PDB file of C-alpha atoms in Angstrom:
ATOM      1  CA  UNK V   1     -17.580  -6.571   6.246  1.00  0.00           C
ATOM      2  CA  UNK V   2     -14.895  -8.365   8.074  1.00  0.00           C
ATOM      3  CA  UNK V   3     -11.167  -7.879   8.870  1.00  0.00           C
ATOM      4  CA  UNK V   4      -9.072  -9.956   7.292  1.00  0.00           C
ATOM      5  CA  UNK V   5      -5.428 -11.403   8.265  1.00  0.00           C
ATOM      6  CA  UNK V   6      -2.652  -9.536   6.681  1.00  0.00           C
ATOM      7  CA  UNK V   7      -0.069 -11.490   5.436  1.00  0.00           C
ATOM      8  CA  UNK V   8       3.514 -10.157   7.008  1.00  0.00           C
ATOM      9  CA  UNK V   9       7.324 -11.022   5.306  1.00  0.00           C
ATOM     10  CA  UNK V  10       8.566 -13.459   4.387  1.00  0.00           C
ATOM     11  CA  UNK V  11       5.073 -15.651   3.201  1.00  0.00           C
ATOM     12  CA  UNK V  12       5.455 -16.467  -0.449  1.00  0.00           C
ATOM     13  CA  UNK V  13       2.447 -14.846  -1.162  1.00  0.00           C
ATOM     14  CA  UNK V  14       3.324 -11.559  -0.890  1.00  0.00           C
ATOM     15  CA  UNK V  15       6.047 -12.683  -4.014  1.00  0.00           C
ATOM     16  CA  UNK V  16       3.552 -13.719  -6.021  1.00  0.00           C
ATOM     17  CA  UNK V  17       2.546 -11.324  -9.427  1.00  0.00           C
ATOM     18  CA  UNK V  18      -1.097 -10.086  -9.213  1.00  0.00           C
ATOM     19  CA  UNK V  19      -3.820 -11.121 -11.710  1.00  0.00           C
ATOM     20  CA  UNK V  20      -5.792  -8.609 -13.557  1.00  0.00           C
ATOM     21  CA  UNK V  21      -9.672  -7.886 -12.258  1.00  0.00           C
ATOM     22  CA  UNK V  22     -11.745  -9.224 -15.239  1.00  0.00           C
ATOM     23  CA  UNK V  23     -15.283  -9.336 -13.069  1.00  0.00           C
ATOM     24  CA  UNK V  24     -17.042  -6.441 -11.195  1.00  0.00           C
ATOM     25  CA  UNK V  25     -19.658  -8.240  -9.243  1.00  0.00           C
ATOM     26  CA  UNK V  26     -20.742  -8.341  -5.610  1.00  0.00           C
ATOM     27  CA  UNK V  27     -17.617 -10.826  -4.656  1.00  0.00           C
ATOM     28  CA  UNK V  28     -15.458  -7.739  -5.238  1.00  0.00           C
ATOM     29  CA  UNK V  29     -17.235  -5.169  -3.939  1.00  0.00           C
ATOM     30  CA  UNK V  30     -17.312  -7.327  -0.578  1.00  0.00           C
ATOM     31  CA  UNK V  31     -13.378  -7.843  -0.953  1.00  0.00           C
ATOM     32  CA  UNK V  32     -13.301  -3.985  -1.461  1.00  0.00           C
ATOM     33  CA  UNK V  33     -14.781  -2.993   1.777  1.00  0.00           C
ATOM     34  CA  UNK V  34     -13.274  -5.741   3.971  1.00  0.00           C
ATOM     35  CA  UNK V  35      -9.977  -4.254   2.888  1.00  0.00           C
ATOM     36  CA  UNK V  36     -10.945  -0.851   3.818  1.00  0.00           C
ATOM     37  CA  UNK V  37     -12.266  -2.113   7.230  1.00  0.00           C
ATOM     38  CA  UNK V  38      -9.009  -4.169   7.785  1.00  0.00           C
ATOM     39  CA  UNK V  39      -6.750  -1.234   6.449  1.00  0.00           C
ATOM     40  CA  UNK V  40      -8.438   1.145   8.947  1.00  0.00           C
ATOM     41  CA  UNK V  41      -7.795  -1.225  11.809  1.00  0.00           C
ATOM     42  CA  UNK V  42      -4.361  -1.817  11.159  1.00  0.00           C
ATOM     43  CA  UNK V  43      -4.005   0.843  11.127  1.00  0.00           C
ATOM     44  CA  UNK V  44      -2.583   1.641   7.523  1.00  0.00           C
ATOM     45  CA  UNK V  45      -3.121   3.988   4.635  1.00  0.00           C
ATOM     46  CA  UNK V  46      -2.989   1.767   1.719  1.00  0.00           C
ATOM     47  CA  UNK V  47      -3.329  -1.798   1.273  1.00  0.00           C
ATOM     48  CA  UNK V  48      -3.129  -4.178  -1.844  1.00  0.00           C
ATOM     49  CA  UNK V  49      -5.953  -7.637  -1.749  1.00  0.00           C
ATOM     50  CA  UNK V  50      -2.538  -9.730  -2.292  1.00  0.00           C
ATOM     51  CA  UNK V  51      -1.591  -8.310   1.394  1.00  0.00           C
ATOM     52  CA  UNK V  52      -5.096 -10.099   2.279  1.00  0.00           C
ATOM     53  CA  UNK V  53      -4.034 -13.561   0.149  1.00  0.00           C
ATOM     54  CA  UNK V  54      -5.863 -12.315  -2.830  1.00  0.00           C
ATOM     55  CA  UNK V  55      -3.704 -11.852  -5.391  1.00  0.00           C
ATOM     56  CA  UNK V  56      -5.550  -9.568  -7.909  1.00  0.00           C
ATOM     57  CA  UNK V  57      -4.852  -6.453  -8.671  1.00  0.00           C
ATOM     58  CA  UNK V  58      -6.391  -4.285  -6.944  1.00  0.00           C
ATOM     59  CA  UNK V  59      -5.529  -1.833  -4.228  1.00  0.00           C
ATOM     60  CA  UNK V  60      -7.102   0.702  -1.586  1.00  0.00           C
ATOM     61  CA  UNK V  61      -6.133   3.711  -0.397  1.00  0.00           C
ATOM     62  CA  UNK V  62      -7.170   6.365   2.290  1.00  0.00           C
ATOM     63  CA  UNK V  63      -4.036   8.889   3.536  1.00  0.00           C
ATOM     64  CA  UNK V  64      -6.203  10.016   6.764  1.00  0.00           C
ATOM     65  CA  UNK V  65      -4.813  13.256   6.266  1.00  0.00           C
ATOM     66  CA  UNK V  66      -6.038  16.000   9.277  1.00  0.00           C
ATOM     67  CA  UNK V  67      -8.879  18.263   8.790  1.00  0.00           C
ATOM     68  CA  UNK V  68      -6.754  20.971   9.305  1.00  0.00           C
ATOM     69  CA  UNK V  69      -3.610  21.374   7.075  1.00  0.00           C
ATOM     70  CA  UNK V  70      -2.077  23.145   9.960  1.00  0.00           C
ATOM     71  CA  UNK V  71      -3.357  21.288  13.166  1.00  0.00           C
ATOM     72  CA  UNK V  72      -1.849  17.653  12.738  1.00  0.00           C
ATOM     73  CA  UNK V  73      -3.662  16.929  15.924  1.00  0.00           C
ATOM     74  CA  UNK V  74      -7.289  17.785  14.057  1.00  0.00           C
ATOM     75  CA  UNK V  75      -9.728  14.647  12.975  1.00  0.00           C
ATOM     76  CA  UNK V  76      -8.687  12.810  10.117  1.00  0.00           C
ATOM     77  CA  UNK V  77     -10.329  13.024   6.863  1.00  0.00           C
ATOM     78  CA  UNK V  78     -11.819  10.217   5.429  1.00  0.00           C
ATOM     79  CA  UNK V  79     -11.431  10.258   1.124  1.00  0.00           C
ATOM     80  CA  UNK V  80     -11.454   6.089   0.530  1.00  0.00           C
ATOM     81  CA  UNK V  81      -9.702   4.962  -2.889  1.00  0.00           C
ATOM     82  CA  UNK V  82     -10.230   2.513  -4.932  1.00  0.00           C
ATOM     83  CA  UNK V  83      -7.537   1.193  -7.944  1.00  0.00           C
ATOM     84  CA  UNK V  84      -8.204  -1.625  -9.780  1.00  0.00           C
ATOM     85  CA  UNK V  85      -5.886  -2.699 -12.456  1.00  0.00           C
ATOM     86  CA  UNK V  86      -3.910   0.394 -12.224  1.00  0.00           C
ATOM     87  CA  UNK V  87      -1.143   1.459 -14.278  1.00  0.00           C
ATOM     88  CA  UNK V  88       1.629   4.049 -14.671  1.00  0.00           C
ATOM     89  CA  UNK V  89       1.880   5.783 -17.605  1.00  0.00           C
ATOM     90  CA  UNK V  90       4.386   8.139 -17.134  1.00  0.00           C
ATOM     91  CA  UNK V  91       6.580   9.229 -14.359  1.00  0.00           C
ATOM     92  CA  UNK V  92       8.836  12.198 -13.699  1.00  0.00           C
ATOM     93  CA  UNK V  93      12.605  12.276 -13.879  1.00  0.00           C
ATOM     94  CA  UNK V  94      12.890  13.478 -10.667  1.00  0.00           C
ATOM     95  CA  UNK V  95      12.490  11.673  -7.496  1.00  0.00           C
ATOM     96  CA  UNK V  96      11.495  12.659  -3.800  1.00  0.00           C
ATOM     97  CA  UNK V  97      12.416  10.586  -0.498  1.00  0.00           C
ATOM     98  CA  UNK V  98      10.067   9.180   1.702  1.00  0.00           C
ATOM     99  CA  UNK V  99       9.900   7.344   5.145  1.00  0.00           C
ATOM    100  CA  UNK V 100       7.831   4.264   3.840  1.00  0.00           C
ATOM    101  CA  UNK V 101       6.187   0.965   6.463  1.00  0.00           C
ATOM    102  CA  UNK V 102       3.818  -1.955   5.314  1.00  0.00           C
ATOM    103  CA  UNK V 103       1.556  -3.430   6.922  1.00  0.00           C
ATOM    104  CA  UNK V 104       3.264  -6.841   5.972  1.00  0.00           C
ATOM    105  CA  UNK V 105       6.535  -5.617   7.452  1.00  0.00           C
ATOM    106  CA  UNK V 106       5.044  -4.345  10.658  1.00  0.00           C
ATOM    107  CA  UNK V 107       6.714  -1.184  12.645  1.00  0.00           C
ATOM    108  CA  UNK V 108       9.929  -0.939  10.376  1.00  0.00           C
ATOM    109  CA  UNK V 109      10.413   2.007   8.230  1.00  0.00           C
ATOM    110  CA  UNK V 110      12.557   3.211   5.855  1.00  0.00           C
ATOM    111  CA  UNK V 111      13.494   6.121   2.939  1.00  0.00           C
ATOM    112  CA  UNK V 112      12.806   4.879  -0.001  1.00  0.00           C
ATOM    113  CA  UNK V 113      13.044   7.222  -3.180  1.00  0.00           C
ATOM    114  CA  UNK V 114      10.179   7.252  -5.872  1.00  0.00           C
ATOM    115  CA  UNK V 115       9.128   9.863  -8.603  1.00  0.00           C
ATOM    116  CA  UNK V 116       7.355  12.768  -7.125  1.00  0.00           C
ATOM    117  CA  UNK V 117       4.972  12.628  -9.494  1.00  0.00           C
ATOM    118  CA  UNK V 118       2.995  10.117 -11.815  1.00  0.00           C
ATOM    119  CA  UNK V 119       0.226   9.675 -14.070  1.00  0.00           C
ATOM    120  CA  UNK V 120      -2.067   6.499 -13.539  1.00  0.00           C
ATOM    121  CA  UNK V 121      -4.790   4.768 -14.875  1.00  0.00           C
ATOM    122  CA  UNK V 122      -7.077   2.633 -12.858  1.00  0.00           C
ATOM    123  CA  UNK V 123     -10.419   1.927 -12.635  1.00  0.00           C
ATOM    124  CA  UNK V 124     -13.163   1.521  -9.920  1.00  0.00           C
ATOM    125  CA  UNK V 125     -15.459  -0.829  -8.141  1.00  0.00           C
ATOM    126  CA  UNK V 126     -18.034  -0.584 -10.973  1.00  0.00           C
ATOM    127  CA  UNK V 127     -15.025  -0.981 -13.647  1.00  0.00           C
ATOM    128  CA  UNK V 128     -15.573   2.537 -14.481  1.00  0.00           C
ATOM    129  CA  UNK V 129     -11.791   4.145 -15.880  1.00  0.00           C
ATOM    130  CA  UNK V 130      -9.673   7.030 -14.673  1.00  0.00           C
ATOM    131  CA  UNK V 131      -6.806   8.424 -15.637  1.00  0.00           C
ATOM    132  CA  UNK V 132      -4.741  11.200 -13.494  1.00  0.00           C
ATOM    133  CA  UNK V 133      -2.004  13.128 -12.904  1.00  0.00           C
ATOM    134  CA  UNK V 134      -1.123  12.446  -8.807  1.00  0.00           C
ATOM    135  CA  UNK V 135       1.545  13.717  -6.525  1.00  0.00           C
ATOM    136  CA  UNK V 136       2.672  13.866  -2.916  1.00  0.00           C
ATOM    137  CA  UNK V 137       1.559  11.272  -0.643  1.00  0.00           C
ATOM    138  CA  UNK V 138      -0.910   9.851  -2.805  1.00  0.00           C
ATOM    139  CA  UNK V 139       1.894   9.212  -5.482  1.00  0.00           C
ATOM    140  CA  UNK V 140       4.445   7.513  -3.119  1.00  0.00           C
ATOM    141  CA  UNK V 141       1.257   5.206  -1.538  1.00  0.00           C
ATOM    142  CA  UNK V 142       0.081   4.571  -5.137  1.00  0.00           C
ATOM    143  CA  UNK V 143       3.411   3.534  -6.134  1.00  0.00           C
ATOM    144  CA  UNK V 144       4.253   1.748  -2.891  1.00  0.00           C
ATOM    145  CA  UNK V 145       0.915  -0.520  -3.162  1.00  0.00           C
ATOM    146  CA  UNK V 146       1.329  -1.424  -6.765  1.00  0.00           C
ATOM    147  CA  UNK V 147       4.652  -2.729  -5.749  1.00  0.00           C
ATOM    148  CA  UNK V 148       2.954  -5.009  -3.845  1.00  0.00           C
ATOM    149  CA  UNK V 149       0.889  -6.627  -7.291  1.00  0.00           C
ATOM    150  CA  UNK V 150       4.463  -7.528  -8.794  1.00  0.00           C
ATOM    151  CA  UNK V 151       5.515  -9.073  -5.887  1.00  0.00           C
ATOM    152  CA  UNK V 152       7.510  -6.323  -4.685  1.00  0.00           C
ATOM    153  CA  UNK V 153       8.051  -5.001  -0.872  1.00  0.00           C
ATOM    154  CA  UNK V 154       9.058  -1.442  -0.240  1.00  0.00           C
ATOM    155  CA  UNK V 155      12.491  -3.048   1.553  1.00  0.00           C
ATOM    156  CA  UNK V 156      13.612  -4.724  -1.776  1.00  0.00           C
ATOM    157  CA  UNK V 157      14.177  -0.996  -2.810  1.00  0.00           C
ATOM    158  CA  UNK V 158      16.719  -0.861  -0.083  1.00  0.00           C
ATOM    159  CA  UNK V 159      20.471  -1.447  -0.141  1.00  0.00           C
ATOM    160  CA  UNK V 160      21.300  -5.268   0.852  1.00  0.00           C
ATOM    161  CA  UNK V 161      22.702  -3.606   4.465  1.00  0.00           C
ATOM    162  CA  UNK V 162      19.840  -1.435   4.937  1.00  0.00           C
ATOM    163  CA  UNK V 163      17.424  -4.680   3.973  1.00  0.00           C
ATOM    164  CA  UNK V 164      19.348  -6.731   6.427  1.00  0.00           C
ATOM    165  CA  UNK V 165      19.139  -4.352   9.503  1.00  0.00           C
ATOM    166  CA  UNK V 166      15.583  -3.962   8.841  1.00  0.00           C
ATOM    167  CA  UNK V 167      15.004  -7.805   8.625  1.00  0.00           C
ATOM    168  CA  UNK V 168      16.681  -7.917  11.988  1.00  0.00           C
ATOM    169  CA  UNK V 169      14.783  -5.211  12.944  1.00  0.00           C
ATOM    170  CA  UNK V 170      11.808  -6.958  12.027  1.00  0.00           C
ATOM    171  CA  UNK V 171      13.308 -10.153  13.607  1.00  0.00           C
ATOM    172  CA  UNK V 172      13.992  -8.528  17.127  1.00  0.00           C
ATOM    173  CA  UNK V 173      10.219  -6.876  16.924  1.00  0.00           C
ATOM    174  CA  UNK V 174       8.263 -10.300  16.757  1.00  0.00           C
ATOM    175  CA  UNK V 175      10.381 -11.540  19.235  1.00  0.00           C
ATOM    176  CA  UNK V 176       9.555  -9.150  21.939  1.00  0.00           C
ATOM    177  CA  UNK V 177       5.592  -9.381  20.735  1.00  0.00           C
ATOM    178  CA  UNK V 178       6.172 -13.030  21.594  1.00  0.00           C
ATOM    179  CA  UNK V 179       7.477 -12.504  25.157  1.00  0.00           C
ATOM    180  CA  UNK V 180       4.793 -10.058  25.821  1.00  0.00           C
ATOM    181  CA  UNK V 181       2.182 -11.981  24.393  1.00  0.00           C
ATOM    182  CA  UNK V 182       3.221 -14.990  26.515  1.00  0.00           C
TER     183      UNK V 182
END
């Protein structure tokens, strides 16, 4: 397993529309857990190979949520995710807002508003298929990291203003990391 370099805004790659996954071998499984180790240290909860410069359609997932429903403070769970080639079949009418980041637009957030619930298809590792109705987190990650296999970032879902102030944002960020990297 290694960690791989996440690719931030504005590289063209993260514009670019995700192949299908035609082969299950050993090549993806490798890809797979690489993005699970590089999620993890990110840290993130959901991560999509094109984020990694492999634009294929696949995605990971693990929300981290506590042990204990009512102790945010307890140990995370882990529950790793895989979705390759997934798909939405159906959403509902009515949607939900949520504070979204990226890992390729690093410490800006934003609400973005997404149907509160979804059925998917995907399928696994092995190329085995599921199909599912999801909601709450796992819907607004699933639907966030399949943005990223058409090319799309959670900020193009913002108002041209609210895009701009987070570019600046986003601008203003780096440039400190700079100074204090120097």
């Amino acid at each position: 397993m290694a960690i791989r370099p996440i690719y931030e805004t504005p590289d063209a790659i993260l514009r670019q529309i995700s192949r299908p996954v035609e082969t299950f071998d050993g090549e993806l499984k490798t890809l797979v857990a690489d993005m699970f180790e590089t999620m993890y240290q990110a840290p993130g909860i959901g991560l999509a190979a094109v984020q990694v410069g492999v634009p294929i359609r696949l995605l990971v997932i693990d929300l981290q949520e506590p042990e204990d429903a009512e102790d945010p403070e307890s140990p995370p769970v882990r529950d790793p995710r895989v979705f390759i080639n997934p798909e939405i079949l159906w959403h509902s009418d009515s949607e939900v807002p949520y504070t979204e980041g990226c890992l390729s637009v690093p410490e800006q957030y934003a609400e973005v508003m997404r149907p509160d619930r979804i059925r998917a298809r995907w399928q696994d590792a092995q190329g085995k298929s599921y199909e599912e109705e999801i909601d709450g987190l796992l819907a607004v990650c699933l639907q966030h990291e399949m943005d990223h296999l058409n090319g799309v970032l959670f900020i193009d879902h913002l108002s041209k203003l609210k895009r701009d102030m987070v570019l600046k944002k986003l601008a203003k960020w780096r440039k400190e990391q700079a100074l204090k990297a120097a």
